[in-house]
XYZ file of C-alpha atoms in Angstrom:
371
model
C 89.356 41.820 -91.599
C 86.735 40.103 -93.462
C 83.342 43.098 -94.491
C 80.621 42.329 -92.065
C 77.145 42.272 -94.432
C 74.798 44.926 -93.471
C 71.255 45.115 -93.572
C 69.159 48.152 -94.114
C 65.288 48.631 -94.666
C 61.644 47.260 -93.909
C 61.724 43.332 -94.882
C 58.559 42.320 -96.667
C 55.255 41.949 -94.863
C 54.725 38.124 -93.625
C 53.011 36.457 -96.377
C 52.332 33.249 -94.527
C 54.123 29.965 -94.884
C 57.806 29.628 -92.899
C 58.422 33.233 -91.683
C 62.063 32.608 -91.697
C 61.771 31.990 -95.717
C 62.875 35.764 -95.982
C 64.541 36.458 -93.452
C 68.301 37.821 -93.889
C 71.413 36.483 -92.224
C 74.871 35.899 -93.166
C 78.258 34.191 -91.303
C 79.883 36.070 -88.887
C 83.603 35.812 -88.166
C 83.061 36.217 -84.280
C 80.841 33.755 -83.650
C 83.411 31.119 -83.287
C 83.678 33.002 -79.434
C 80.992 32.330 -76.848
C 78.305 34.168 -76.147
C 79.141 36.051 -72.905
C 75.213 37.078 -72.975
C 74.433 33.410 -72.052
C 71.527 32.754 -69.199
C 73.174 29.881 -68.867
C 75.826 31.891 -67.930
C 73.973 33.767 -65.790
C 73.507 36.885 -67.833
C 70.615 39.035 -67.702
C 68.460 41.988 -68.691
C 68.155 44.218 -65.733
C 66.220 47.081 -66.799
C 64.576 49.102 -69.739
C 62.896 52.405 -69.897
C 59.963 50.822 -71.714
C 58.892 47.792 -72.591
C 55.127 48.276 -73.635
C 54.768 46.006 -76.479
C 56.968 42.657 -75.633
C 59.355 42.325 -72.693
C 62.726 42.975 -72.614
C 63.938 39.434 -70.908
C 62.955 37.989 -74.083
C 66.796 39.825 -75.513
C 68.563 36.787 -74.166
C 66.119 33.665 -74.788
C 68.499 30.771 -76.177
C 65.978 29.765 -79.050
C 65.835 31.480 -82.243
C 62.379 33.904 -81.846
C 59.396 32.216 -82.567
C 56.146 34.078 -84.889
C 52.330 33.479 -84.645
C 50.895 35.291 -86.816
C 47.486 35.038 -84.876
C 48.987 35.969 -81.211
C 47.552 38.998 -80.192
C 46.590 40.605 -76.237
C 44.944 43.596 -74.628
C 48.435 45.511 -76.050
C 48.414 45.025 -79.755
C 50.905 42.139 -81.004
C 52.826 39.779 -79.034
C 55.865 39.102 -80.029
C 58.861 37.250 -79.176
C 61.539 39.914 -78.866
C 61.680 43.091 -76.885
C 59.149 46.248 -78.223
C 59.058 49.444 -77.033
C 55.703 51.733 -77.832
C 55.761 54.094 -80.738
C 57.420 57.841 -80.068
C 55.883 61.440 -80.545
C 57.138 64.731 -80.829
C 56.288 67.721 -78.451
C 53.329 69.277 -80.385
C 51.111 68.581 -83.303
C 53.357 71.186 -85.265
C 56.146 68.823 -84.121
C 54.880 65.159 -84.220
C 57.986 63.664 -84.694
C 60.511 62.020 -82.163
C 64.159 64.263 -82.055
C 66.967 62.894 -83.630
C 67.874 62.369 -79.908
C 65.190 60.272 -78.337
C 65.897 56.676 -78.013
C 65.279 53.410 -75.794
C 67.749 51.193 -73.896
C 68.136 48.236 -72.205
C 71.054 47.013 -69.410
C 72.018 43.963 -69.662
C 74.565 42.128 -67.518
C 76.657 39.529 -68.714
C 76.881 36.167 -67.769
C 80.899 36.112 -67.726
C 82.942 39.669 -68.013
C 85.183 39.783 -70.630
C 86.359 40.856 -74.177
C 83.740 41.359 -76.786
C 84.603 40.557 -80.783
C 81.265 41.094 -81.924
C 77.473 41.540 -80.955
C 74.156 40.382 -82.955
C 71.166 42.886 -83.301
C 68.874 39.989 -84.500
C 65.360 41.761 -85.984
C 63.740 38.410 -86.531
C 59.921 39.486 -87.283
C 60.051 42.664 -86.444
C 59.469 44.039 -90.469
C 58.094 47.186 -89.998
C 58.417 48.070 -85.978
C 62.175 47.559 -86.068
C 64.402 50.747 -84.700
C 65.701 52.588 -87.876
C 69.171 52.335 -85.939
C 70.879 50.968 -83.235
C 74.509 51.548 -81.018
C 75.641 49.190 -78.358
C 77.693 50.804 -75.211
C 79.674 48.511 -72.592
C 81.344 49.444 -69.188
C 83.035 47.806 -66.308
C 81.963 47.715 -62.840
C 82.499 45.277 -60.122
C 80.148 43.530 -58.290
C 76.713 43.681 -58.744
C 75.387 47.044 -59.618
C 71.634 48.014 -59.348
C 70.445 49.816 -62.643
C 70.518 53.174 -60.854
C 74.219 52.639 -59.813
C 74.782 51.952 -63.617
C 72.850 55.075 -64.684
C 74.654 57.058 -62.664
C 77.137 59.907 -63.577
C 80.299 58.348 -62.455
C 79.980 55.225 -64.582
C 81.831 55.244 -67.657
C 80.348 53.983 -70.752
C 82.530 53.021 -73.921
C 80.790 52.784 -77.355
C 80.993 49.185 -78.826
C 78.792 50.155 -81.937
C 78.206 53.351 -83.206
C 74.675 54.413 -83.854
C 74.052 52.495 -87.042
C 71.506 51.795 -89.291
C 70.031 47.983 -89.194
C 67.749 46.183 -91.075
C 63.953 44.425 -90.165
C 63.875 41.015 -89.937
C 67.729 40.509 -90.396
C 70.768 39.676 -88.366
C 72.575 42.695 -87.957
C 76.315 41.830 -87.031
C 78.975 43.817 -85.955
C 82.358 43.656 -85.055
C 84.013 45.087 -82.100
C 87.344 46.283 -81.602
C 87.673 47.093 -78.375
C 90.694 45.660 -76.394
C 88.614 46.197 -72.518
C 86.931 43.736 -69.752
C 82.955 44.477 -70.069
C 80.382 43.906 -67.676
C 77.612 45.386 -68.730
C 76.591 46.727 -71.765
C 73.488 49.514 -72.650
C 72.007 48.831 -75.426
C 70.254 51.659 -77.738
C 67.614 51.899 -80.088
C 66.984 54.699 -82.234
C 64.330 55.977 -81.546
C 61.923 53.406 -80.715
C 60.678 49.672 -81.637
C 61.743 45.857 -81.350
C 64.775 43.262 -81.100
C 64.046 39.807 -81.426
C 67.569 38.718 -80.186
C 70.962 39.943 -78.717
C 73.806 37.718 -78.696
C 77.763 39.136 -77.143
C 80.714 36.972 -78.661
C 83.421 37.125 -76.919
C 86.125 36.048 -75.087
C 85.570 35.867 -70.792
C 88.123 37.200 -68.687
C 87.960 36.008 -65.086
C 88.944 38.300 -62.216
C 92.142 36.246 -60.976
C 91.116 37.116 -57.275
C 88.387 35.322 -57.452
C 90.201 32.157 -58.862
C 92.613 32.273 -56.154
C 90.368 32.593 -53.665
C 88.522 29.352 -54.725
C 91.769 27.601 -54.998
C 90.561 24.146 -56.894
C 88.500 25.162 -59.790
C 87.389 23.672 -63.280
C 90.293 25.391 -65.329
C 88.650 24.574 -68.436
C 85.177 25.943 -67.508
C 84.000 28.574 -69.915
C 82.938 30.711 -66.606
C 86.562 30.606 -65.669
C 88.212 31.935 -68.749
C 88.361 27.791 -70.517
C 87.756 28.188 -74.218
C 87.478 25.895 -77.051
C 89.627 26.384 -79.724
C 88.632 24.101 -82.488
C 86.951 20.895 -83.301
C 87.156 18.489 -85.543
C 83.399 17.965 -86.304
C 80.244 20.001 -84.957
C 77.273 19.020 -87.215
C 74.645 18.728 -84.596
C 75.885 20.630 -81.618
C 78.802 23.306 -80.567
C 81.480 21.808 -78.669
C 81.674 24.686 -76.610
C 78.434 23.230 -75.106
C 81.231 21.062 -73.495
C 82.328 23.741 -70.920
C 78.965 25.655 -69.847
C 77.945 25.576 -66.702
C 76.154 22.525 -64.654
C 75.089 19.542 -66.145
C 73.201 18.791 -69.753
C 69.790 19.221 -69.540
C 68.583 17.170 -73.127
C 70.701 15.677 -76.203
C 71.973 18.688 -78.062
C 73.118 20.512 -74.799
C 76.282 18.733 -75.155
C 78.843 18.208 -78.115
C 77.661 15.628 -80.905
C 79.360 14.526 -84.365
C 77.877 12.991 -86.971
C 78.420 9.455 -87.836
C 81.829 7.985 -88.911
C 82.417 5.818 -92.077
C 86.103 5.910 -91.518
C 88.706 5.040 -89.123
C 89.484 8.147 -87.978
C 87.857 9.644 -84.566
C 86.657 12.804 -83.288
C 88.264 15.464 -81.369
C 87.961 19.249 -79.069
C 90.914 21.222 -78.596
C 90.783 23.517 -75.756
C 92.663 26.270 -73.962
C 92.654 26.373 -69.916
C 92.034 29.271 -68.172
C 95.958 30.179 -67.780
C 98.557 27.586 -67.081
C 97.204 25.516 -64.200
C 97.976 22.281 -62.440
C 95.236 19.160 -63.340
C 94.557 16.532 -60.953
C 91.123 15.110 -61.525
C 89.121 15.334 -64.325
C 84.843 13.953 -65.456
C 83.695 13.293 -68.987
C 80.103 12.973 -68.655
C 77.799 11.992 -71.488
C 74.566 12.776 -70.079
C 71.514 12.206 -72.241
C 73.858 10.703 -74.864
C 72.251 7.271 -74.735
C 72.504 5.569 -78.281
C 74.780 8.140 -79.022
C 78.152 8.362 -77.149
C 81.560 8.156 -77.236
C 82.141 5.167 -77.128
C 85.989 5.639 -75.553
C 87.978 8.627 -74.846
C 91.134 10.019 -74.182
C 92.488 13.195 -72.436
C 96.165 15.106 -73.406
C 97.639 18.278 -72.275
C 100.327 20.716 -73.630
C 102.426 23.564 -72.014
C 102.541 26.288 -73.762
C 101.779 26.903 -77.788
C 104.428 24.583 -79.155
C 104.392 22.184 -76.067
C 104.402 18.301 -76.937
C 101.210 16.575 -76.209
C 101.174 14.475 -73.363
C 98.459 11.620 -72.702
C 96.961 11.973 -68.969
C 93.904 10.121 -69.513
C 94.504 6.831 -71.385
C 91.818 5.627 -74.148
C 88.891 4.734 -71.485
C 85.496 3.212 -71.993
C 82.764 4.961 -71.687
C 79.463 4.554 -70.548
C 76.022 6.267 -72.158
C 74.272 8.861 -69.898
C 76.823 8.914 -67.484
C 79.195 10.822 -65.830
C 82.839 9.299 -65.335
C 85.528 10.877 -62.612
C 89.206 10.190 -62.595
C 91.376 11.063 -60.276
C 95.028 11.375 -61.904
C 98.093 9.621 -60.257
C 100.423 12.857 -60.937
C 99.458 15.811 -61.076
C 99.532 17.586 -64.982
C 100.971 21.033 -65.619
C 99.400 22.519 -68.837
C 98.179 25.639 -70.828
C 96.126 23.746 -73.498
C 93.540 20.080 -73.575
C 92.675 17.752 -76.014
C 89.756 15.384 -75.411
C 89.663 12.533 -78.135
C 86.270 10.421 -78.876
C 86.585 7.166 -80.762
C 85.321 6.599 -82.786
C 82.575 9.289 -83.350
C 79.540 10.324 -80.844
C 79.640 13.100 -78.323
C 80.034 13.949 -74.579
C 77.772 16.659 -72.997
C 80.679 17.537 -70.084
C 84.766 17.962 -69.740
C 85.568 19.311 -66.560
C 89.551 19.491 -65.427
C 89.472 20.046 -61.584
C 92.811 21.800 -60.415
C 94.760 24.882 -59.585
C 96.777 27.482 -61.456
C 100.613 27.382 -61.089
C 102.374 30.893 -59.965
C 103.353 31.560 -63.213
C 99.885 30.946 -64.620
C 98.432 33.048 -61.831
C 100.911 35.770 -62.457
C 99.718 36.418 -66.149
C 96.021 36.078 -65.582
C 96.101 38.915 -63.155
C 98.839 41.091 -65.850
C 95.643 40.262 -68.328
C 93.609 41.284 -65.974
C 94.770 44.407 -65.146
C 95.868 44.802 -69.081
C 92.048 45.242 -69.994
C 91.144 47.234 -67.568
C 89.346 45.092 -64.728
């Protein structure tokens, strides 16, 4: 497995100019998975045992955290992350917080599943960052209060060890645990402020609820869809193709940059388990100037399944959103949608069932990890 950079240490005070000039980051493997701590997901911060300084909601904003330098209340500093008030010891003999004391936040995520790796992100926080974190997750189903979650019988598995992060830095690390989460605590030790948290990972759909709905989007990230590669993503992710509801502006869909060849642009995706298609949309909503300007749809069964075209090369229309209703209905495990020549769609949605056998392993899965 590729080393995961670390970051330790204050970062420089902000000297003015672009606060971002400093700041430390590197590439993560694991953030080729979605981020199952998506609002758009639905996931959210349901309590914290103190959020003096800067709320804890703030965890999950989509946008990179913002920094005015000037922004100040009736508090101290406002800033765009979630900051907890300083610690103190017991006694003036013992002014210091125990190696023990800590904050925490719940947060629920947006879509259970398996988690390859979580972001600490510091951004700003320079000298009033924790000196270390650790990340726990746990499964429970339903929707559990914060005191349910607190409570003795719950059982929490450690994600990421207390470790030691950096201020004003990404702090990445990989997980390795094979188990459906849906909920994770997260620690800091013993006091301060995150900017950011982001959960890749895989989602893992409880099959009951599938089969209860019957007809579903099987490519839906919220159903267990996932996009496994691309062939272009310079101004948007193409998982953006597979969130939930419609786009809501230009770069909450997938774009590509402009074409000087004769080739076209492409998503591979894999369905939620095998599953049965029969009507699919391509929307290109707020893609005005800017769509595809045809597209195609194919499916495969299984890994080393054949293509097969179930959507022929169809014109599309900018800012719209297209429904076909297929003359057969198409068994398959994995999509393709094709753009030609270049452009982007904001929405694939493949509207069907999953077969028996396909129904069969997403509950073995299922039960596999634990949920």
């Amino acid at each position: 497995m590729t080393a995961i950079p670390r970051f330790t240490g204050d970062a420089n005070p902000y000297g003015g100019g672009d606060p971002y000039a400093d700041y430390r980051t590197a590439d993560f493997p694991f953030t080729q998975y979605a981020n199952l701590a998506d609002r758009h997901l639905g996931a959210g911060v349901i309590a914290a045992n103190d959020e003096f300084f800067a709320q804890r909601e703030n965890l999950l904003v989509p946008e990179r955290a913002a920094f005015d330098p000037e922004h100040f209340g009736h508090k101290g500093k406002i800033m765009d992350g979630w900051e907890t008030r300083r610690r103190r010891g017991a006694s003036a003999e013992h002014p210091w917080p125990t190696s023990d004391d800590h904050d925490w936040a719940l947060v629920r995520l947006g879509a259970p599943g398996v988690i390859r790796g979580i972001v600490v992100d510091t951004a700003h926080f320079r000298g009033n960052y924790p000196q270390a974190v650790s990340v726990e997750g746990t499964c429970v189903a339903g929707s559990p209060s914060p005191e349910e979650l607190l409570g003795d019988d719950v059982k929490w598995t450690t994600l990421v060890p207390r470790t030691a992060v950096g201020g004003h830095a990404a702090n990445g690390f990989a997980v390795v645990v094979e188990q459906r989460f849906t909920h994770l605590r997260v620690n800091q030790h013993p006091d301060g402020g995150i900017a950011r948290l982001r959960v890749y990972g895989e989602v893992v759909p409880d099959p009951e609820w599938l089969q209860v709905l019957g007809t579903f989007d099987v490519v839906a990230l919220e159903n267990g869809g996932q996009v496994e590669d691309a062939s272009n993503l310079f101004y948007s992710p193409a998982t953006n193709t597979i969130q939930p509801g419609r786009s809501r502006k230009m770069d909450d869909g997938w774009e590509t940059r402009r074409r000087r060849d004769q080739g076209h642009d492409w998503i591979r995706y894999r369905l939620a388990a095998q599953a049965q298609i029969r009507a699919l949309e391509i929307d290109t909503a707020y893609l005005k100037g800017n769509s595809a300007g045809w597209a195609s749809v194919s499916v495969k069964d299984g890994e080393d399944g054949d293509w097969r075209e179930i959507l022929p090369r169809t014109r599309l229309q900018p800012d719209t959103n297209h429904r076909f209703v297929l003359p057969d209905p198409a068994v398959g495990t994995h999509a393709r949608v094709d753009i030609f020549p270049d452009g982007g769609i904001s929405r694939l949605r493949l509207f069907g069932s999953l077969t028996q056998e396909g129904a069969s392993r997403l509950a073995a899965r299922h039960q596999e990890l634990g949920g």
